[in-house]
Short mmCIF file of C-alpha atoms and ligand atoms in Angstrom, two decimals:
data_model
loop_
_atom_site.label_atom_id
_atom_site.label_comp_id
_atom_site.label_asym_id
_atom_site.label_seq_id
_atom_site.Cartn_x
_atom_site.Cartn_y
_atom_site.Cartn_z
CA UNK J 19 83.75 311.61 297.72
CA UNK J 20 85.30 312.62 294.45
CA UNK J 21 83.34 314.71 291.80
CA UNK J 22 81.88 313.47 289.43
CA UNK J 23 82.76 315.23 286.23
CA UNK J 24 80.14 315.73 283.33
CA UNK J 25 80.85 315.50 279.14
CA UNK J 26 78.25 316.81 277.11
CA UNK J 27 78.40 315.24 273.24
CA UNK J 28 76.91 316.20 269.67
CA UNK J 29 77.36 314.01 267.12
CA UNK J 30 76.81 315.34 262.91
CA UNK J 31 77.73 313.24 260.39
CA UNK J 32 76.71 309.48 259.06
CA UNK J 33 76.66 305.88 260.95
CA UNK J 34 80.52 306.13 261.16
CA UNK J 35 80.07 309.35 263.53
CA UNK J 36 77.07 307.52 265.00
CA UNK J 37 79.45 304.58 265.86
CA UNK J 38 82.65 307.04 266.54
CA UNK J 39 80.57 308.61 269.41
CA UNK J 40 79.15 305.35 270.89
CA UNK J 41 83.13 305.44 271.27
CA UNK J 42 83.95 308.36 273.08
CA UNK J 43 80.87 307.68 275.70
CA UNK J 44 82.07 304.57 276.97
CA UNK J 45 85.92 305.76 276.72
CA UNK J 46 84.96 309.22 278.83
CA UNK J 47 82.49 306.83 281.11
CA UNK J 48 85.70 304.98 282.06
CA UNK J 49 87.71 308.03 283.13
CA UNK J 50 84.57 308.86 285.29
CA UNK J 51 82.81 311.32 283.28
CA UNK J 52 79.22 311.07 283.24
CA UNK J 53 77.11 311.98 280.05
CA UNK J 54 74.80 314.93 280.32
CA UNK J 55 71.96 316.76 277.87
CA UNK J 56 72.98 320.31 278.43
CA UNK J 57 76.33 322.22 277.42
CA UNK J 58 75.55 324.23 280.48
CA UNK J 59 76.34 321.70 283.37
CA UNK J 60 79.43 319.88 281.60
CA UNK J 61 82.92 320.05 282.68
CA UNK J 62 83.40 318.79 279.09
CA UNK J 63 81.51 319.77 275.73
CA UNK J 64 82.79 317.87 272.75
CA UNK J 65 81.15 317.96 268.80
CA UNK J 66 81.77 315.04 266.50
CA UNK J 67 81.39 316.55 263.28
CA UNK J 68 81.06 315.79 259.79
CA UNK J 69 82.50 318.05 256.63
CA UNK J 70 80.58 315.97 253.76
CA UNK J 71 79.25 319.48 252.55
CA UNK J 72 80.05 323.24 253.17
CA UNK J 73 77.09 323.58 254.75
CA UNK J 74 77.64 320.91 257.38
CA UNK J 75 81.06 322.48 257.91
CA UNK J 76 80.06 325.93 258.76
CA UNK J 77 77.42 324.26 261.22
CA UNK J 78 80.47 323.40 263.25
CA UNK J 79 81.61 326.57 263.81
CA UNK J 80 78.21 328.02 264.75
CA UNK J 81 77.58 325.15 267.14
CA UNK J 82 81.02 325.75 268.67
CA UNK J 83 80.68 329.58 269.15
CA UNK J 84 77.59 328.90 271.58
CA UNK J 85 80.43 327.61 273.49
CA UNK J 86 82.39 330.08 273.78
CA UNK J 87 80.09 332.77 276.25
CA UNK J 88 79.44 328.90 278.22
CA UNK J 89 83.47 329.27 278.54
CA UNK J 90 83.66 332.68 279.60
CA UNK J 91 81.29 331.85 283.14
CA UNK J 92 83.56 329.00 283.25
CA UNK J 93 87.00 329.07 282.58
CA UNK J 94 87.52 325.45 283.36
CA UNK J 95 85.33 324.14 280.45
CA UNK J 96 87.17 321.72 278.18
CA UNK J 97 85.63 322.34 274.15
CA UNK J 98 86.80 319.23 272.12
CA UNK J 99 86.11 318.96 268.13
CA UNK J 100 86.56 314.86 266.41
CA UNK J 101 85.43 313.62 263.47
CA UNK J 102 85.76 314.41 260.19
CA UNK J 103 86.07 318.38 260.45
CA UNK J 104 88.95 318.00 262.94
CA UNK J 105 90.46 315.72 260.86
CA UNK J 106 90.56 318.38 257.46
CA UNK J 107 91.27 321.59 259.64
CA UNK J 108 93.40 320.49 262.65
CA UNK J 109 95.76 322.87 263.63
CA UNK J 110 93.96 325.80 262.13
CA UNK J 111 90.60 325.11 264.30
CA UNK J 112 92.88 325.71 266.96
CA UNK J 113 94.30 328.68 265.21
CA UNK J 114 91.00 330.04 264.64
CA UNK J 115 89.31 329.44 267.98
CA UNK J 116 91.14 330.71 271.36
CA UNK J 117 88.52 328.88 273.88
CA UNK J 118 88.99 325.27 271.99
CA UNK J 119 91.54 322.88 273.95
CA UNK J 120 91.44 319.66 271.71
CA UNK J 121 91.00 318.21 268.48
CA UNK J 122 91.12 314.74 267.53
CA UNK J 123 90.98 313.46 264.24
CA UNK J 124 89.27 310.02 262.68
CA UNK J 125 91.91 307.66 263.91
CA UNK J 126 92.41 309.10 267.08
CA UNK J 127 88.98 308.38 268.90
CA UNK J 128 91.33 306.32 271.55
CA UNK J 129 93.66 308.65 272.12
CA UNK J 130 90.46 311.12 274.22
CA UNK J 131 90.79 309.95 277.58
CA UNK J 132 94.49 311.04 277.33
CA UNK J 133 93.95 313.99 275.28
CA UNK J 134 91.45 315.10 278.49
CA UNK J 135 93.45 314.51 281.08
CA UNK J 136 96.52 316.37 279.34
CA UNK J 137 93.86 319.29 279.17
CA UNK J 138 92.59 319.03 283.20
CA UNK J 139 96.43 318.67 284.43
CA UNK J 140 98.80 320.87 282.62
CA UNK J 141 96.18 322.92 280.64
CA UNK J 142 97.56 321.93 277.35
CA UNK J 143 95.73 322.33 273.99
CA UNK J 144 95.99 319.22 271.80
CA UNK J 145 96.11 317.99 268.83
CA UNK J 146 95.64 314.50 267.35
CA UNK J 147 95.44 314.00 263.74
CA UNK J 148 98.00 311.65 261.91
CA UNK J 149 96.45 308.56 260.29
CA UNK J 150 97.46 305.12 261.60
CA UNK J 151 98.87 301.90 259.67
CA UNK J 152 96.47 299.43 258.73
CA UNK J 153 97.46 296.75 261.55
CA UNK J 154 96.69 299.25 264.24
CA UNK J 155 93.47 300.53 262.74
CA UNK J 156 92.80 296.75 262.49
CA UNK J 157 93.94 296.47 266.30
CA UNK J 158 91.94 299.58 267.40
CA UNK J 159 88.59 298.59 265.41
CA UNK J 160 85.70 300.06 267.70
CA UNK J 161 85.17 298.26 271.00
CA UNK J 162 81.68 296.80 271.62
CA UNK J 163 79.76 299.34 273.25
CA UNK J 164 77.02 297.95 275.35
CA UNK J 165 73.72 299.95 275.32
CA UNK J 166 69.88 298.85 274.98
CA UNK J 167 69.53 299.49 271.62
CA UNK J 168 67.27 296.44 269.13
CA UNK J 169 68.82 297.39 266.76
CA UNK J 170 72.85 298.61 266.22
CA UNK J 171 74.79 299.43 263.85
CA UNK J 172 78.27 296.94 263.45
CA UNK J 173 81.16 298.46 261.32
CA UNK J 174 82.62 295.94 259.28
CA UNK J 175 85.05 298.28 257.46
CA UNK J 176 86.35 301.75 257.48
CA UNK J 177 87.66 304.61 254.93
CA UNK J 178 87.31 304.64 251.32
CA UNK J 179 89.27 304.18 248.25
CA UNK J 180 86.84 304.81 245.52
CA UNK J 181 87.59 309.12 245.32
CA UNK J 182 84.83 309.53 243.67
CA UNK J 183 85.07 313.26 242.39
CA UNK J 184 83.03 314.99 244.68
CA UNK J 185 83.78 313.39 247.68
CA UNK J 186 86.17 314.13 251.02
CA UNK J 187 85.62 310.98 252.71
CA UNK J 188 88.25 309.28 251.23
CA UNK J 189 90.49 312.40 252.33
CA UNK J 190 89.39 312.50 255.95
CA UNK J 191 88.77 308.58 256.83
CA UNK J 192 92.01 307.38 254.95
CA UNK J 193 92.11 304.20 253.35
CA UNK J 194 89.92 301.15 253.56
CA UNK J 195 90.62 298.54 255.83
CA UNK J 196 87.36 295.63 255.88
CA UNK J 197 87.71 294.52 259.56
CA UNK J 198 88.44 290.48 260.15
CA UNK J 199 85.23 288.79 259.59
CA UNK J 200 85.42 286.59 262.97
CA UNK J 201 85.94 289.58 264.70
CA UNK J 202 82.66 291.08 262.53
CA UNK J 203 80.96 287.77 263.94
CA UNK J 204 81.71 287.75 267.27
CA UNK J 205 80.24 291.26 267.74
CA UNK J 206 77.10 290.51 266.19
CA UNK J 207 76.89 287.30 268.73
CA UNK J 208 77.73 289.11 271.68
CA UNK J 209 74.96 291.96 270.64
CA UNK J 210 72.24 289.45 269.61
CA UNK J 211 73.40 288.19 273.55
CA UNK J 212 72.39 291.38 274.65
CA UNK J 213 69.15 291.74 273.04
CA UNK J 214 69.92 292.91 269.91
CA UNK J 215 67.71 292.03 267.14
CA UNK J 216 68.36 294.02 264.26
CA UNK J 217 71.87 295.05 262.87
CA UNK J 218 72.89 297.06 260.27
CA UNK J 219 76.35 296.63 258.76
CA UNK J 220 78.36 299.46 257.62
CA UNK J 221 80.72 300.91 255.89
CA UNK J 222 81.50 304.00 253.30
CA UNK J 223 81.00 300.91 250.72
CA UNK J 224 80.45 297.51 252.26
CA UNK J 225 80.10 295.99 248.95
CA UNK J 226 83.83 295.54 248.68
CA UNK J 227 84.20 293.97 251.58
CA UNK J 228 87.03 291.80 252.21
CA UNK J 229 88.19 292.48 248.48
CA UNK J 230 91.92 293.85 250.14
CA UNK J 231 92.42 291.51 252.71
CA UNK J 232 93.94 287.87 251.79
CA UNK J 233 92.02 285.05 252.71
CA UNK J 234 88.93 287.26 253.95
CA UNK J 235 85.33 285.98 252.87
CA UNK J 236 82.92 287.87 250.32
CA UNK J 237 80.44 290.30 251.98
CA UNK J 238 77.89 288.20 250.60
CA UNK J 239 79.13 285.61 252.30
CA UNK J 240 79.50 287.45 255.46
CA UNK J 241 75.58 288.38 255.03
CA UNK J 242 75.02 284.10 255.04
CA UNK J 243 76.97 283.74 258.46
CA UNK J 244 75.16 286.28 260.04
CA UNK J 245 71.80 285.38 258.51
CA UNK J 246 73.02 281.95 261.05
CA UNK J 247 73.42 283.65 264.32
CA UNK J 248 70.30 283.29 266.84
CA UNK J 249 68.91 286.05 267.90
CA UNK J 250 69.42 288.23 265.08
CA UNK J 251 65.90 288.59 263.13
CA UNK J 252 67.04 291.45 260.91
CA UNK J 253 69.76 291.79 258.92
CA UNK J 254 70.50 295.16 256.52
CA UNK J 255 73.77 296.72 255.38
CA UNK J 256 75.06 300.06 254.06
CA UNK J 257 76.37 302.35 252.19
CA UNK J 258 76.21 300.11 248.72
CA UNK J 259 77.96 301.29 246.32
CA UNK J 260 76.40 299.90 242.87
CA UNK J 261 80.01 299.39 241.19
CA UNK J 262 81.07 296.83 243.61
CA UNK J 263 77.40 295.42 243.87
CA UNK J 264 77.97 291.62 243.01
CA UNK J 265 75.57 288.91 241.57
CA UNK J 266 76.40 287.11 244.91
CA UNK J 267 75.25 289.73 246.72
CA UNK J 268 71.79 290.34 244.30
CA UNK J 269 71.07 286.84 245.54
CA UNK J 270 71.26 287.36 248.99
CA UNK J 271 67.91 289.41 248.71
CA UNK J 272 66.58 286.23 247.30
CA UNK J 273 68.07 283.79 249.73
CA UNK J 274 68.57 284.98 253.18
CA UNK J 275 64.89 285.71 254.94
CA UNK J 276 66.67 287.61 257.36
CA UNK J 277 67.80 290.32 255.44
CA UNK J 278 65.40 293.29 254.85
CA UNK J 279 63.84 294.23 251.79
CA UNK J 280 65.41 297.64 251.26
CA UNK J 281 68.35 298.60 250.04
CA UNK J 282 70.19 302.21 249.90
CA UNK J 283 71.84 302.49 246.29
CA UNK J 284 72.91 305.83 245.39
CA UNK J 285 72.79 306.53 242.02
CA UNK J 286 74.07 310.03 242.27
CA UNK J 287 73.46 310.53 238.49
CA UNK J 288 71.45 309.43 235.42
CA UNK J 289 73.89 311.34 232.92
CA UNK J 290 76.45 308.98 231.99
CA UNK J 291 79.20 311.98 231.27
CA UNK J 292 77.96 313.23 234.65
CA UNK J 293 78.53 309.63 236.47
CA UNK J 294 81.87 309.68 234.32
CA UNK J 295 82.90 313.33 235.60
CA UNK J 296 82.42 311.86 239.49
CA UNK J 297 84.28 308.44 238.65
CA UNK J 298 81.60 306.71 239.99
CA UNK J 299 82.70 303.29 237.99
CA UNK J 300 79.53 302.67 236.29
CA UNK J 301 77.01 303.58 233.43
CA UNK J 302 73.38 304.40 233.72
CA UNK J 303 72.44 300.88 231.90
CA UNK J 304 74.71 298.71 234.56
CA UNK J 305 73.09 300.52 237.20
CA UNK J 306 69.35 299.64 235.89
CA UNK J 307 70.24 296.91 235.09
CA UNK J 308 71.13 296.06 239.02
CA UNK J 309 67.98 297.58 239.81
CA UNK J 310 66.21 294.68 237.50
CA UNK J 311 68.17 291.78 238.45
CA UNK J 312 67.01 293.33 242.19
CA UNK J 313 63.57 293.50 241.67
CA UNK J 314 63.43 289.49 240.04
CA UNK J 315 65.22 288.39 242.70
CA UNK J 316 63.07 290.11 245.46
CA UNK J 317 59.71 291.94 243.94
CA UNK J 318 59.22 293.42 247.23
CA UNK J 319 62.26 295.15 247.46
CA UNK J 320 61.74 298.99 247.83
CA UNK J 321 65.21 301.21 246.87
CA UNK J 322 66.53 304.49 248.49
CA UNK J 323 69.19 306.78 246.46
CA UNK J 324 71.31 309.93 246.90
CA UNK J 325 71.67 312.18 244.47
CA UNK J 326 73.75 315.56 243.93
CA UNK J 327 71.94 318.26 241.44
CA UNK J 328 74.31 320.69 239.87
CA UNK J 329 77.25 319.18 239.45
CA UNK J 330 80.05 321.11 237.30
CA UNK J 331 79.49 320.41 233.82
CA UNK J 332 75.98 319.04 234.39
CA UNK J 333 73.53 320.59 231.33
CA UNK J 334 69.77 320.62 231.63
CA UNK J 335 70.11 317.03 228.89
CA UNK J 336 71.97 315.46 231.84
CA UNK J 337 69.29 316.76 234.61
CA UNK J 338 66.65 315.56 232.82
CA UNK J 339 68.15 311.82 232.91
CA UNK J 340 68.40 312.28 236.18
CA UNK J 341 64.56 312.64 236.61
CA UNK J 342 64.54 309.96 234.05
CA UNK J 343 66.50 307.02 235.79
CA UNK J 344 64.53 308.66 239.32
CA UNK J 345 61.00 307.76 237.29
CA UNK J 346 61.83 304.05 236.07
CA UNK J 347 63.66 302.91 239.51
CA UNK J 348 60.56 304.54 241.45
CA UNK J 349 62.48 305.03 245.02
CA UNK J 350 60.78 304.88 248.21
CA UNK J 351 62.98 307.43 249.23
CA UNK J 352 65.87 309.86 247.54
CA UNK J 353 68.29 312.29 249.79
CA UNK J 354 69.34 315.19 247.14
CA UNK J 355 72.10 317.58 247.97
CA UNK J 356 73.24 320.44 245.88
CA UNK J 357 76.86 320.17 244.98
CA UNK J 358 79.06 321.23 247.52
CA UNK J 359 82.64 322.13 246.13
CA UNK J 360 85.39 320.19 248.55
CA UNK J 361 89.13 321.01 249.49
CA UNK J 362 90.92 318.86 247.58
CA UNK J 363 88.78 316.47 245.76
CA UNK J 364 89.44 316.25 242.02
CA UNK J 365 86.07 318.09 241.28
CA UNK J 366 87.57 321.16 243.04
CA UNK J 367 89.30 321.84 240.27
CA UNK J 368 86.34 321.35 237.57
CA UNK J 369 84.87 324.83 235.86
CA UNK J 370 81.41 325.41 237.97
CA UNK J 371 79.60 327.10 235.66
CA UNK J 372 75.73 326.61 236.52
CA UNK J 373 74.07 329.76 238.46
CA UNK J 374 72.57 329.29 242.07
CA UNK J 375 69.11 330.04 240.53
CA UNK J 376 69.45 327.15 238.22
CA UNK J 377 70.80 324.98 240.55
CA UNK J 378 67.97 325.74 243.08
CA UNK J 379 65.71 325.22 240.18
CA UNK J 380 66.24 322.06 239.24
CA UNK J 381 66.95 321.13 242.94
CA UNK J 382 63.14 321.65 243.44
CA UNK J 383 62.26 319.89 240.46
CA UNK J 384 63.66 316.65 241.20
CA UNK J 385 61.98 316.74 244.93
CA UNK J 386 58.37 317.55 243.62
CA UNK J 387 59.42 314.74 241.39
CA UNK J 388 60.60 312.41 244.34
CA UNK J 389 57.80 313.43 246.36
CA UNK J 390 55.14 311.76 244.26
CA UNK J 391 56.81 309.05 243.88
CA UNK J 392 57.64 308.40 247.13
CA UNK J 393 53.61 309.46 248.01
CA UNK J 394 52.33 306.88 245.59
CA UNK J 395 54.60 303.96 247.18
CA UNK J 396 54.51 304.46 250.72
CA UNK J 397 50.17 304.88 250.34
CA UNK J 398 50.43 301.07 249.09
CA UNK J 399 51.01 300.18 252.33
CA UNK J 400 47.29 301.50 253.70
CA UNK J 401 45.10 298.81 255.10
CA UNK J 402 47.90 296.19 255.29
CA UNK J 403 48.92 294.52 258.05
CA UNK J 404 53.30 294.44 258.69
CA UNK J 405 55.62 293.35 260.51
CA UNK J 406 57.25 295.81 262.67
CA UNK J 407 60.06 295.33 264.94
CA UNK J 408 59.44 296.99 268.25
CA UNK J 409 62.39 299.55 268.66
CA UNK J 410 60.98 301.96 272.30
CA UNK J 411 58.52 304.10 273.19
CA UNK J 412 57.66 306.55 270.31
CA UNK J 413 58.85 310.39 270.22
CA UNK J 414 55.03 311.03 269.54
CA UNK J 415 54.48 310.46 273.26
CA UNK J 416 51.21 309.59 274.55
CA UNK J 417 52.30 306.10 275.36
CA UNK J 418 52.81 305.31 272.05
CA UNK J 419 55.36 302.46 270.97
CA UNK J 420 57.12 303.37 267.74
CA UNK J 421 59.21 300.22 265.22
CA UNK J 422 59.85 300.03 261.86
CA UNK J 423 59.20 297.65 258.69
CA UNK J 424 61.21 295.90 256.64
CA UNK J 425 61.29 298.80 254.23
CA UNK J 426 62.71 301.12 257.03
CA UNK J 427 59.62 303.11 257.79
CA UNK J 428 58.81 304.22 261.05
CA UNK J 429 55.32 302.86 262.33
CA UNK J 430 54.02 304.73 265.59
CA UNK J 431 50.80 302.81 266.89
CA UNK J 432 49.41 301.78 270.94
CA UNK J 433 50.65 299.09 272.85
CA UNK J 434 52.59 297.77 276.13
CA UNK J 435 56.58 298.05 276.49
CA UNK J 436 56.93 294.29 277.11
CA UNK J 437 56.92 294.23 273.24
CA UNK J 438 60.20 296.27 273.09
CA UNK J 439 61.97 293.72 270.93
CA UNK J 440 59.40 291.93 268.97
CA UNK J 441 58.23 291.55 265.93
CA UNK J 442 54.40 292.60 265.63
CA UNK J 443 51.74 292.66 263.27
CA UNK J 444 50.47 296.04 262.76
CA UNK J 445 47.26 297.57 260.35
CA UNK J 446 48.36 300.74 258.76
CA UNK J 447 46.11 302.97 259.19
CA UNK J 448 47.65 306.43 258.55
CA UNK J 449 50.81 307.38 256.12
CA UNK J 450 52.00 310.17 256.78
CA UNK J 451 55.29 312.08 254.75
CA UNK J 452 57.71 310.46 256.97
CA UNK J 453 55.90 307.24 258.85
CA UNK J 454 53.34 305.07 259.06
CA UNK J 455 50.72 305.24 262.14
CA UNK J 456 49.08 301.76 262.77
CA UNK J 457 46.93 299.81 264.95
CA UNK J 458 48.29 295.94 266.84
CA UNK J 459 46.88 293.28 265.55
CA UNK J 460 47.05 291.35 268.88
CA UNK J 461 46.01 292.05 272.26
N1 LIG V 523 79.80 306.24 250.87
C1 LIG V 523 78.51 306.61 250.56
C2 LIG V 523 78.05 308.02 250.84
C3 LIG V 523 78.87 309.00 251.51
S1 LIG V 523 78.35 310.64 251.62
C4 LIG V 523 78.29 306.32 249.13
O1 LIG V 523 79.19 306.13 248.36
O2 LIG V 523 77.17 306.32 248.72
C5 LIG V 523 76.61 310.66 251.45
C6 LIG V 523 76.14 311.41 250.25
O3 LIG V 523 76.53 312.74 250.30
C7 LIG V 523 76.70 310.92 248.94
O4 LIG V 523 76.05 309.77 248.48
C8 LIG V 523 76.49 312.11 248.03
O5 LIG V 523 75.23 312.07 247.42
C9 LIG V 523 76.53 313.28 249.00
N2 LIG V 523 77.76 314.05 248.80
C10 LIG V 523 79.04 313.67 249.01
N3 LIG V 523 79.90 314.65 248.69
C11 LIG V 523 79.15 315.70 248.26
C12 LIG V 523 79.44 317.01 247.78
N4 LIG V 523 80.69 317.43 247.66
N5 LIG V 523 78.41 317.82 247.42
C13 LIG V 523 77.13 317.40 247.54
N6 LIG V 523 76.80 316.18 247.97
C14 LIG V 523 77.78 315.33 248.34
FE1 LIG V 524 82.62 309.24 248.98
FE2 LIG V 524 82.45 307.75 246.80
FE3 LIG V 524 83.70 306.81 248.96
FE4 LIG V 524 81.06 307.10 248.99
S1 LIG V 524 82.22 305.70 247.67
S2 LIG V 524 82.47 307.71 250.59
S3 LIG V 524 80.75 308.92 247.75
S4 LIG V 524 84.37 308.52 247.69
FE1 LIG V 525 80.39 313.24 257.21
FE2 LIG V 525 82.67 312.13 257.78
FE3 LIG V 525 80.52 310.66 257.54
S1 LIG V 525 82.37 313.73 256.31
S2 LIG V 525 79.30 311.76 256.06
S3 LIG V 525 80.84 312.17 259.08
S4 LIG V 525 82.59 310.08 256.97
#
């Protein structure tokens, strides 16, 4: 009988991470490793990280120095580091850190099951981080994992071209390449085949979807074939970014019943000079004005945002549009991050001259801001009875099932497994900060 050897896998980062790993389990799975929860009992730990902010960087290295004692009681241990952290550091990760055999960067996900067995023969430490051409990225677009998911995400593109200021993304996913849209549409067949019920489309800006490749269909129009494929009863999509947000695709909100009523739209700014300083494409007016044209063609639609506070350059006039454009788009939901200065992005170079207090400051401003406003939206859901789609048994535990809405909010509420799948009627009886807890309305 041969062993049976063990990975162990934490994944950081956004839906392409999320998607990346689904990857590297089914890849490892068919050299015969066999996934496991603890670091402890793997013959293989591996992080998938992300670099989107300092902060997220220097969690890398703390997770990977609990490694390191693991290593020590056992020499054999193979420490792997992908995603977008390998991909910016590379060879000096490998510098830095004596116990770590490989690193693979954001085009080299395939390359692992070689990479590993490099490491287990000849004890090698490897490295994997050039960017491929477009026709192999094309060619090497993510396999279709299988798993038991309702809901999954689909990547219909990869990379990014916009550089806006802030931003490494564009430095450690290369170039955008929108994936074929048969290919797009056979996936989502083959996972509504499998159960699947709800997908969500992605892509560092799925907006411009299709825009590079000759001959390729809109995104829009890529929202109206899948809208057609059985099975599928949800349909959302994301990240949007509002430059590239099209009438075409406006309409879809009003047109397709299959697509949920939330979108993610991050505004990042309500300064103009600010938004003109990160190159985001587009003024405070066009963006309001999207949100508008939004809200005619779907009333029900309830928006999400990011935004970054303390930007270089950004004065307490600029902040307070910020709070400004926050208070007449009323999100549902906003994700604030305090600017994070990145190797080689173009706002690297810009004079920071705003003090940490100040920062923090207004930082706490715009969430007691966000959190009434989210409050005040999410209680207008009390006493109603919505649709949830049944995703698995809730992390709340005491048998409870847990879905979510149409606007993306978790509902926890009572009822049998068999309804894994469906879509339920459910009171709200509770709202809490984060979900909903509700009763069935059917026995
Ligand atoms: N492609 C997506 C988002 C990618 S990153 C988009 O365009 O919306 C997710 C969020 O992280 C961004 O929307 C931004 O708000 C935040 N972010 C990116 N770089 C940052 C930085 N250097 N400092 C602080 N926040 C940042
Ligand atoms: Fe980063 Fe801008 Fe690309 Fe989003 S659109 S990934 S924020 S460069
Ligand atoms: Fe992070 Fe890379 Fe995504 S930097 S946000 S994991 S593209």
């Amino acid at each position: 009988m041969t062993m049976e050897k063990r990975f162990y896998l934490e994944t950081f980062g956004c839906q392409m991470n999320v998607v990346d790993s689904e990857r590297i389990v089914a890849l490892l799975e068919g050299i015969g490793y066999r996934q496991v929860e603890a670091p402890e009992s793997a013959d293989l730990v591996l992080l998938n990280t992300c670099s989107i902010r300092d902060k997220a960087e220097r969690k890398v290295y703390g997770h990977l120095g609990r490694f390191k004692p693991i290593k020590a009681e056992n020499p054999g241990l193979i420490v792997g580091v992908g995603g977008c952290v390998a991909q910016q550091e590379g060879q000096r990760l490998l510098d830095k850190l004596p116990y770590l055999d490989l690193v693979f960067g954001t085009h080299n996900v395939h390359k692992l099951p070689d990479m590993v067995r490099d490491v287990e023969e000849n004890r090698a430490r490897c490295l994997e981080t050039e960017f491929l051409d477009r026709d192999t990225r094309l060619r090497l677009f993510p396999d279709r994992a299988p798993g038991e998911s309702v809901s999954r995400f689909v990547t219909v593109m990869q990379g990014c071209d916009n550089f806006c200021s802030y931003c490494i993304v564009p430095y450690v996913r290369g170039r955008e390449v929108s994936r074929p849209s048969a290919e797009v549409l056979d996936e989502v067949r083959y996972l509504a085949g499998q159960g699947v019920r709800e997908v969500t489309l992605i892509g560092q800006n799925v907006n411009s979807y299709g825009r590079k490749e000759e001959g390729e269909i809109s995104f829009a129009q890529l929202l109206h074939r899948v809208q057609a494929i059985e099975g599928i009863e949800r349909i959302r999509f994301t990240t949007s970014h509002p430059k590239d947000l099209s009438d075409e695709l406006i309409d879809c909100f009003g047109a397709l019943d299959k697509l949920c009523w939330h979108l993610h739209l991050p505004v990042q700014s309500g300064s103009d000079h600010i938004l003109h300083s990160m190159n985001r494409g587009y003024t405070r007016a066009q963006y309001l004005r999207i949100v508008r044209r939004l809200k005619e063609v779907c009333p029900e639609i309830r928006l999400t945002s990011d935004i970054i506070v303390g930007f270089p350059g950004e004065s307490e006039a600029d902040f307070a549009e910020t709070l400004s454009l926050m208070e007449e788009v009323r999100y549902a939901d906003v994700f604030s991050f305090l600017y994070s200065s990145r190797p080689e992005t173009a706002a690297a170079k810009l004079k920071d001259e705003l003090s940490p207090e100040i920062k923090q400051q207004r930082f706490g401003r715009l969430i007691a801001l966000q959190e009434s406003s989210s409050a005040s939206i999410w209680a207008a859901d009390q006493g109603q009875v919505l649709e949830v789609l049944v995703e698995g048994e809730s992390r709340q535990g005491g048998g409870q099932l847990f879905g979510r809405t149409t606007w993306n909010r978790i509902v926890n509420f009572h009822g049998s497994r068999d309804l894994i799948g469906q879509i339920v009627p459910v009171r709200i009886k509770r709202v809490y900060k984060n979900s909903h807890l509700g009763d069935l309305q059917i026995s």
